[in-house]
CSV table of C-alpha atoms (C1' of nucleotides) in Angstrom, one decimal:
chain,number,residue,atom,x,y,z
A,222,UNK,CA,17.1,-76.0,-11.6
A,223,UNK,CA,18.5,-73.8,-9.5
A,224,UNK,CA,17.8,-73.8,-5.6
A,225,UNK,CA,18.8,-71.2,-3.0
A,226,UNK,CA,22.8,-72.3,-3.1
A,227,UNK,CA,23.1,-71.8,-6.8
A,228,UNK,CA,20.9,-68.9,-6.6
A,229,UNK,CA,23.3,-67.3,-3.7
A,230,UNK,CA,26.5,-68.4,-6.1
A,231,UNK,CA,24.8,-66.5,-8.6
A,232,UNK,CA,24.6,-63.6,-6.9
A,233,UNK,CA,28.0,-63.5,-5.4
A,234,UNK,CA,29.4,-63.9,-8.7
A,235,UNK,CA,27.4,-60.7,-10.0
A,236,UNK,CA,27.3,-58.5,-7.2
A,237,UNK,CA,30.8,-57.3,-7.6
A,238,UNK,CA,30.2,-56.1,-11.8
A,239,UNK,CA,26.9,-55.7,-10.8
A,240,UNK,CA,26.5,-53.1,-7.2
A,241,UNK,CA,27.9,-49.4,-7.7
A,242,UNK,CA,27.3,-49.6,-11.5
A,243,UNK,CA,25.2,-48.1,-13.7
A,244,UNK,CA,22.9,-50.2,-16.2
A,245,UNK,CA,24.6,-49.0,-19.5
A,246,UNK,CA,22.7,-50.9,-22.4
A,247,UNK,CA,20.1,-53.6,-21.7
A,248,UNK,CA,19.1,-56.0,-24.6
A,249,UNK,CA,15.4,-57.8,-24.3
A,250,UNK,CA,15.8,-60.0,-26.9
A,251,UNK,CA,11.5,-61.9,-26.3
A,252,UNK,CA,8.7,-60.2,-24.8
A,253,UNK,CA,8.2,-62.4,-22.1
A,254,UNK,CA,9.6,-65.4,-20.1
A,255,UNK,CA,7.6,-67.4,-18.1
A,256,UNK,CA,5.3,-64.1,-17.9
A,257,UNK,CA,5.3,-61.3,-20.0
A,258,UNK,CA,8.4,-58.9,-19.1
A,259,UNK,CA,7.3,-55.3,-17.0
A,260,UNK,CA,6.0,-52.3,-19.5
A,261,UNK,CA,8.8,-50.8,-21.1
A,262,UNK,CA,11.4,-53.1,-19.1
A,263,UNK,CA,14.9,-52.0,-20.8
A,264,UNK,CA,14.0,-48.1,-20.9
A,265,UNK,CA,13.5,-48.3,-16.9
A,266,UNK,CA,16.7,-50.3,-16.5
A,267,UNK,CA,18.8,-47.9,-18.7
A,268,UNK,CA,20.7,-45.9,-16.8
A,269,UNK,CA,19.8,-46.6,-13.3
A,270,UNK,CA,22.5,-47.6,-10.4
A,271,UNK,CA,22.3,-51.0,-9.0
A,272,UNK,CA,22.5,-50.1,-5.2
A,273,UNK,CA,22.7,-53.8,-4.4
A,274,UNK,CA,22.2,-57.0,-5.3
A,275,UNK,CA,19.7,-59.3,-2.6
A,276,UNK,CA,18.4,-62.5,-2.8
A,277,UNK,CA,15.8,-63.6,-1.5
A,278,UNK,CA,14.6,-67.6,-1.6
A,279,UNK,CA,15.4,-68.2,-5.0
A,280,UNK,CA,15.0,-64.8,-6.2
A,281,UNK,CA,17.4,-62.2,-7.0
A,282,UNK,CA,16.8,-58.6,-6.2
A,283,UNK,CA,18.7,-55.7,-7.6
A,284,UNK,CA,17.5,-52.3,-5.9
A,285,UNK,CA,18.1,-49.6,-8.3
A,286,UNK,CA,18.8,-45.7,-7.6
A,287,UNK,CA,15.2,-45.1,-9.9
A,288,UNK,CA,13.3,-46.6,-6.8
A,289,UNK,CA,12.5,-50.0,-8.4
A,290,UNK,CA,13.7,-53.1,-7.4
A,291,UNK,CA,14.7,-56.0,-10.5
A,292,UNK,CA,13.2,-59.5,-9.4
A,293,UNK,CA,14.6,-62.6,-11.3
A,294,UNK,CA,13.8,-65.8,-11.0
A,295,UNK,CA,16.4,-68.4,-13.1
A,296,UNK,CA,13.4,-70.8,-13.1
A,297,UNK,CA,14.6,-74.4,-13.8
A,298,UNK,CA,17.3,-73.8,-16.7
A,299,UNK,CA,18.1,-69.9,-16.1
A,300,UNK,CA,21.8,-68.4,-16.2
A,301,UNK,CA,23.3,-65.7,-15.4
A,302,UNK,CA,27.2,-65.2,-16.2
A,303,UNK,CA,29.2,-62.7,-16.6
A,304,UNK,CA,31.7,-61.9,-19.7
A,305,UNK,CA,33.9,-59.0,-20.1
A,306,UNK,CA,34.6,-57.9,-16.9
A,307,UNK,CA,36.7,-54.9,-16.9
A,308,UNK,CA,36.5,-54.7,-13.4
A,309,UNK,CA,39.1,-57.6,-12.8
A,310,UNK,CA,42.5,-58.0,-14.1
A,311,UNK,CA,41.9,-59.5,-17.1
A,312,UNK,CA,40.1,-58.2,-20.1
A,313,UNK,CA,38.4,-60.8,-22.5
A,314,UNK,CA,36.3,-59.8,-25.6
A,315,UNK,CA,32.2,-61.0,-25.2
A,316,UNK,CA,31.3,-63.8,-26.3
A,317,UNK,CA,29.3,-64.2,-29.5
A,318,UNK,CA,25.3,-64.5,-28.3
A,319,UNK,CA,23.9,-67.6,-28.1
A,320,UNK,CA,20.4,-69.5,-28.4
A,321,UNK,CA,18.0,-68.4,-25.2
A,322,UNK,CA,20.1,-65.0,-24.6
A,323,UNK,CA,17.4,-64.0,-23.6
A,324,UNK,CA,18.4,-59.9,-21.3
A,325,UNK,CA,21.5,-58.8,-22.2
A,326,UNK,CA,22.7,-56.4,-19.4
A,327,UNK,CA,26.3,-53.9,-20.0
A,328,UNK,CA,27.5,-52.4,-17.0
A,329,UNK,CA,29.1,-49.4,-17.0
A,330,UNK,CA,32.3,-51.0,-15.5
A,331,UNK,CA,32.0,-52.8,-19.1
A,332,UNK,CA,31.0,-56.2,-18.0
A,333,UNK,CA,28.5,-58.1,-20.0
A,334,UNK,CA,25.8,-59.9,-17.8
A,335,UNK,CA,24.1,-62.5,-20.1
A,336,UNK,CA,20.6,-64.6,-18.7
A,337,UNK,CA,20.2,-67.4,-21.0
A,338,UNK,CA,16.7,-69.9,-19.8
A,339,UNK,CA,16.1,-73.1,-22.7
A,340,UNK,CA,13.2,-73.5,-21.1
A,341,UNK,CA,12.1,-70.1,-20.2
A,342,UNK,CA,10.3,-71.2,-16.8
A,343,UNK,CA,12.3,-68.3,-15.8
A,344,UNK,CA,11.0,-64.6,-15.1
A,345,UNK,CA,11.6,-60.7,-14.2
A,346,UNK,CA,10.0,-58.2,-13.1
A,347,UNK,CA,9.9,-54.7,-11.9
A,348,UNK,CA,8.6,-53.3,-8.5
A,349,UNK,CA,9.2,-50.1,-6.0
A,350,UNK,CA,11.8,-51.3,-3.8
A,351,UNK,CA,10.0,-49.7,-1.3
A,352,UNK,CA,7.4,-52.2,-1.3
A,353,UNK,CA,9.3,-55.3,-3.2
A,354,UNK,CA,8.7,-57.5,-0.3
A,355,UNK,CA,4.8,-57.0,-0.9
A,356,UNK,CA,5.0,-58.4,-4.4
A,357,UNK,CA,3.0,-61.4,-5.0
A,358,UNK,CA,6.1,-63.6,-5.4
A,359,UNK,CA,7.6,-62.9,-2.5
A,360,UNK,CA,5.0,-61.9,-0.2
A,361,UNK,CA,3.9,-66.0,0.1
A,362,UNK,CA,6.9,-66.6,1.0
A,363,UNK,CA,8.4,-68.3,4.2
A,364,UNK,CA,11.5,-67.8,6.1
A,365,UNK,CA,14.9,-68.0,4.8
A,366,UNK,CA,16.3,-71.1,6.1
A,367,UNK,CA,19.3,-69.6,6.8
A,368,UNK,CA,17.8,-66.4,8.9
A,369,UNK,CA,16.8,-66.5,12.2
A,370,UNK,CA,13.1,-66.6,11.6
A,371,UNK,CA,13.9,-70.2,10.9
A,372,UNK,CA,14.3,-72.2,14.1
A,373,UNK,CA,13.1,-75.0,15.9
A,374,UNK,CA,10.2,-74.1,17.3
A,375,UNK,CA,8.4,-72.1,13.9
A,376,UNK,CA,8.9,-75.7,11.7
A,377,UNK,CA,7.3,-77.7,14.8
A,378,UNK,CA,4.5,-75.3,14.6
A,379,UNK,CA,4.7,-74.8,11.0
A,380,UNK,CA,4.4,-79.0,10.7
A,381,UNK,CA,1.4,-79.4,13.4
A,382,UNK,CA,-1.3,-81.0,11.4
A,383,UNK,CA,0.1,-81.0,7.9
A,384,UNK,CA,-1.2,-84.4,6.0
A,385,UNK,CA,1.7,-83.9,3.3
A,386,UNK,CA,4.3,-85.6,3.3
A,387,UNK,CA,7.4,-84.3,4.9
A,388,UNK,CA,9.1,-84.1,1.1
A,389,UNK,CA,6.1,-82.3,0.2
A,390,UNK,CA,6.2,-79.8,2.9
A,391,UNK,CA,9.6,-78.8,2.4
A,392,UNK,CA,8.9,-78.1,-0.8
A,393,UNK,CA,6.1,-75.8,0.2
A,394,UNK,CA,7.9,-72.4,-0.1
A,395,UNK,CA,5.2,-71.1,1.9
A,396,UNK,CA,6.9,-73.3,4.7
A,397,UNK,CA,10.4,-72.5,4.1
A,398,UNK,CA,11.9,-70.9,1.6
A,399,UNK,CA,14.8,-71.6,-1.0
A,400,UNK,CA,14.4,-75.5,-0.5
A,401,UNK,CA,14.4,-77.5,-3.9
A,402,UNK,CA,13.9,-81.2,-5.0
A,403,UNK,CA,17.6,-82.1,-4.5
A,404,UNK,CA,18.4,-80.6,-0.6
A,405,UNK,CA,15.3,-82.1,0.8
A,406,UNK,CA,16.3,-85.4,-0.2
A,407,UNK,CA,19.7,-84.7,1.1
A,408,UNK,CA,18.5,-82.9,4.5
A,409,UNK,CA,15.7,-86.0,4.9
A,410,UNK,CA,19.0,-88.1,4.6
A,411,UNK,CA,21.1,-86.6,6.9
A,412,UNK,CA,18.0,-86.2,9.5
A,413,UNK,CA,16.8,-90.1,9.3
A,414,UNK,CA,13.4,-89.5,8.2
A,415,UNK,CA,11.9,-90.8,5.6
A,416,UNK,CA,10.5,-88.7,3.1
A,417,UNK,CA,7.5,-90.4,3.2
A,418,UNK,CA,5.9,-89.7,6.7
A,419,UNK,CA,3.4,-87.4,6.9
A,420,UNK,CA,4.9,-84.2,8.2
A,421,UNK,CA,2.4,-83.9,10.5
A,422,UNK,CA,2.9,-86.9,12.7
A,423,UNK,CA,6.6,-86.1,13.1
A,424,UNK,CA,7.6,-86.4,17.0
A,425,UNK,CA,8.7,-82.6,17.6
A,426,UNK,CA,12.9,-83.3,18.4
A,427,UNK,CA,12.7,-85.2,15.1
A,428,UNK,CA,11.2,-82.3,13.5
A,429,UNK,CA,13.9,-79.9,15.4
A,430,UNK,CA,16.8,-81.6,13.6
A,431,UNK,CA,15.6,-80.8,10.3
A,432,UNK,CA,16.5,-77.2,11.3
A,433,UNK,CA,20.3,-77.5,11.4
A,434,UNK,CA,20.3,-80.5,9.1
A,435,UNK,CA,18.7,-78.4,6.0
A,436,UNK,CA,21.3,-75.0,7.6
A,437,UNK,CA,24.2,-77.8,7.1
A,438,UNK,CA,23.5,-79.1,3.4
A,439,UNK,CA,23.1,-75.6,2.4
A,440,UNK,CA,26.0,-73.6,3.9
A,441,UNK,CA,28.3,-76.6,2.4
A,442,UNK,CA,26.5,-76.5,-1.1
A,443,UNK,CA,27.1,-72.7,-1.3
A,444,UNK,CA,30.7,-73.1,0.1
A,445,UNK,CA,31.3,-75.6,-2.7
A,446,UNK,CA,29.7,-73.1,-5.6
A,447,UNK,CA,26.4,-74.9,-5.6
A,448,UNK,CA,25.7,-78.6,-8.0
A,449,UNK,CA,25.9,-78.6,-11.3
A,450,UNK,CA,24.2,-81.4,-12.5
A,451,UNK,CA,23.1,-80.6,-16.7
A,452,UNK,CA,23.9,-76.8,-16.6
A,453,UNK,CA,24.1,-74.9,-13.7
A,454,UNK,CA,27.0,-72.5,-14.0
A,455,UNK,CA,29.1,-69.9,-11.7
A,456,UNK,CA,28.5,-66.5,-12.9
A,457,UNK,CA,32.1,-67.2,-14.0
A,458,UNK,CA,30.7,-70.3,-15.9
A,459,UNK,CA,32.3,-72.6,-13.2
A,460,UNK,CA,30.9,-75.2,-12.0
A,461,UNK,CA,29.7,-76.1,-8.9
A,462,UNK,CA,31.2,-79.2,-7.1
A,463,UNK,CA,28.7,-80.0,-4.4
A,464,UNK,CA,27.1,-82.5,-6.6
A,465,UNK,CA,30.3,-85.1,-5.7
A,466,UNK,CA,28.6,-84.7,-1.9
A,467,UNK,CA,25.3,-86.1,-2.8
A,468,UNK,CA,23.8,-88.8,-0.4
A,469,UNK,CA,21.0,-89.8,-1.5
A,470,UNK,CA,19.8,-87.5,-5.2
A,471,UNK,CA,20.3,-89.0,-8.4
A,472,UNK,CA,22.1,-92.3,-6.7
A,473,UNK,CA,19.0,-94.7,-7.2
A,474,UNK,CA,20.4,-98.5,-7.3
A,475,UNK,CA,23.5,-96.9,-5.7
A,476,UNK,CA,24.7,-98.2,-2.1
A,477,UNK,CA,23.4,-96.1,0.6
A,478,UNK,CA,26.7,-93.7,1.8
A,479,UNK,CA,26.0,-94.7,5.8
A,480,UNK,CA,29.0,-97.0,6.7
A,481,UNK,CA,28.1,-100.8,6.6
A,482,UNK,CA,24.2,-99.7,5.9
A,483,UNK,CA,24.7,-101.4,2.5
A,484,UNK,CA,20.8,-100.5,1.8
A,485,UNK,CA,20.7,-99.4,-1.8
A,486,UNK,CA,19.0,-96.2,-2.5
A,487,UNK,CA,15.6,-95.6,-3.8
A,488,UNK,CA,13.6,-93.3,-6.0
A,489,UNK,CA,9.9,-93.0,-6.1
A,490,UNK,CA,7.9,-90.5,-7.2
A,491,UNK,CA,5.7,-87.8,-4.9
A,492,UNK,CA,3.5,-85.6,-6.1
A,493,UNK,CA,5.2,-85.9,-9.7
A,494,UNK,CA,8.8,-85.5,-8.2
A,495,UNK,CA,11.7,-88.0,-7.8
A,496,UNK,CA,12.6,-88.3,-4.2
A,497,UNK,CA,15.4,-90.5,-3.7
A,498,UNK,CA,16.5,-92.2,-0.3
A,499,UNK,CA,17.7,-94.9,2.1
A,500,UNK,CA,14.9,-97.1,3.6
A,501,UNK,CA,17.1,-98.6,6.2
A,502,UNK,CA,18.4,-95.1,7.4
A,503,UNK,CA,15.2,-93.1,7.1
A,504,UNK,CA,12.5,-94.5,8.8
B,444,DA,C1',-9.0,-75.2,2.9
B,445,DT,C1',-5.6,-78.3,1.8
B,446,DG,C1',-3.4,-81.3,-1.3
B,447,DG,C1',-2.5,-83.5,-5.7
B,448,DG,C1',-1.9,-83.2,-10.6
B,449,DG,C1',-1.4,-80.7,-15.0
B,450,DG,C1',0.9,-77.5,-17.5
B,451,DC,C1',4.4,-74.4,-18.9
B,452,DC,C1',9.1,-75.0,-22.3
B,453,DT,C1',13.4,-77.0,-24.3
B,454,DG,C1',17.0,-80.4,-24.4
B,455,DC,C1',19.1,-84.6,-23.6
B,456,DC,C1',19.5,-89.5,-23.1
B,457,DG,C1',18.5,-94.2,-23.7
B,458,DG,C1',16.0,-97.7,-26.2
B,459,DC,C1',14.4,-99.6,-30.4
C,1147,DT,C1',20.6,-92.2,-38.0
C,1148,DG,C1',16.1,-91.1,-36.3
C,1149,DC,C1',12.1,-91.2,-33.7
C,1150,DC,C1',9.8,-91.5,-29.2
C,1151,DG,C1',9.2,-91.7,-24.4
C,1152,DG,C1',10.8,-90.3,-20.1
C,1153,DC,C1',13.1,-87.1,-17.4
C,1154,DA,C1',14.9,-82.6,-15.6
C,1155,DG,C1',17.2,-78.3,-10.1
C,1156,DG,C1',10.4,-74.6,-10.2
C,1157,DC,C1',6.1,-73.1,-9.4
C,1158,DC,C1',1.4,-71.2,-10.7
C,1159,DC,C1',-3.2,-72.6,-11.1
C,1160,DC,C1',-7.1,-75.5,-11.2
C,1161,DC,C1',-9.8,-79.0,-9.4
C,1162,DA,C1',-11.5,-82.1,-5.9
DNA sequence: ATGGGGGCCTGCCGGC
DNA sequence: TGCCGGCAGGCCCCCA
C-alpha cells in the first residue's frame, strides 16, 4: 500500500511523539509479521530513546539511544497512527484496540503509537544502527529518488540494456527506490512513455525526463499527505488527498486528463500488476 | 544472470 | 443474504 509519500507522511506525523522520547511500554501482540519479530523485541525497545526517526525507501528507521536501529516496513495494509498525544494541546483518551493491533508503542510524552497490518505483509526488525544500512533490506537498495544520487545520468546508465519494461524497472527497488505501482504510472504519464517499452531501448533525454517527472509526482503527493485510496491514513488518521491528482491509476475507461487527447485510459496487466495509461500520450 | 510468476495474508466489492 | 472470484498501494524467492 503504502509508497515512499505515505511512508514520509507517516513519519512526519510520528517523529514529533516519537524523537526525544523514551519507549515506555511496548505491546507485541503476534510473534511475527511478514517474518518472525527480532529475539526478545519489546524487552530491547523498553526504555530506550528514539534519537530519530529516518526513512529510508519505504522503510522507517528509528535509531535508539541502546545502539539499535527499529526498521518497519507498513507492507501493503500497515498503519501507524498516533492516539493520545500529550504532547499537543489537546488530550484525548486511547482508543479501544482494534483487530490487527498488532505493536503497541507508549511514549513517555504519553502518546500511543498503534501499527495495525490486515494483511500482515508488513515487518520489523532490529539492527545496530551503526551498521543498519548493511541490513539485507536496505543494503539492495537503490537511490532515493529524491537525493542527489538520483540524477540523470545514473537512470541512463542504470537503464542501458535492461529487457524489462520501463514499468518493470521502476519497480525494481534495486533501480530506484521508494517507487510503487501507482507513481510509476503517474510519472510514465507525465513523461509520455509508455509503460510498455522496454527500458532499455529508451533514447537517453527521454530517459532523463523521468528524473524530475518521478521528483514532481512525489514532492506533490507528500505535500498533499500522500493517496488514500482503501486505507492509508495520516499518523493523525487523516487522509491523504493526492488521490483527487491522479492521471492515469485507477481511471481505466476514464478520459485521458491531456486537454482535447480524448484517448480513454487503459489498464493491462505487467508482470501480475495493473498499469494503467494513455496510448495516445505515451508512446 | 535476468526476468517473470507464485505466494504470502485479509478485506472488500461486484456479480450471480 | 451468501458465496465466489477478482482485486489491492509490496516484495521475497524460486524457477527457467
Amino acid at each position: 500500500m503504502p509508497e515512499l509519500p505515505e511512508v514520509e507522511t507517516v513519519r512526519r506525523g510520528l517523529a514529533p511523539v516519537m524523537e526525544g522520547q523514551v519507549l515506555e511500554k511496548v505491546a507485541v501482540n503476534r510473534p511475527d509479521l511478514r517474518w518472525p519479530f527480532p529475539d526478545r523485541m519489546a524487552e530491547r525497545l523498553t526504555g530506550a530513546r528514539v534519537l530519530q526517526l529516518r526513512r529510508r525507501s519505504k522503510y522507517l528507521l528509528g535509531d535508539l539511544d541502546s545502539g539499535e536501529t527499529l526498521l518497519i516496513h507498513l507492507g501493503m495494509s500497515g498503519r501507524m497512527t498516533v492516539s493520545g498525544d500529550r504532547l499537543g494541546r489537546f488530550v484525548h483518551d486511547h482508543p479501544m484496540p482494534e483487530k490487527h493491533d498488532h505493536v503497541v508503542f507508549d511514549m513517555e510524552g504519553g502518546a500511543r503509537i498503534t501499527f495495525n497490518d490486515p494483511r500482515r505483509f508488513g515487518a520489523m526488525d532490529l539492527m545496530p544502527t551503526a551498521t543498519a544500512e548493511a541490513h539485507r533490506l536496505l543494503s539492495v537498495l537503490g537511490p532515493e529518488p529524491l537525493g542527489n544520487d538520483f540524477h540523470e545520468g545514473y537512470l541512463i546508465a542504470a537503464f542501458r540494456g535492461k529487457n524489462t519494461p520501463v514499468k518493470s524497472a521502476l519497480l525494481d527497488q534495486g533501480i530506484v527506490a521508494g517507487l510503487g505501482n501507482i507513481y510509476v504510472c503517474e510519472a510514465l504519464f507525465r513523461t509520455g512513455l509508455s509503460p510498455l517499452r522496454k527500458a532499455g531501448r529508451i533514447a537517453a533525454p527521454r530517459v532523463a525526463a523521468l528524473v524530475p517527472a518521478i521528483r514532481d509526482v512525489l514532492e506533490r503527493a507528500i505535500a498533499a499527505g500522500g493517496s488514500s485510496l482503501k486505507d492509508f491514513r495520516q499518523a493523525d488518521g487523516e487522509l491523504g488527498y493526492f488521490q483527487h491528482a491522479f492521471d492515469v491509476y485507477g481511471r481505466e475507461g476514464a478520459p485521458c486528463h491531456t486537454p482535447g487527447c480524448g484517448e480513454t485510459i487503459r489498464r493491462v496487466v505487467q508482470s501480475g500488476r495493473s498499469t494503467f495509461y494513455c496510448p495516445t500520450c505515451q508512446r
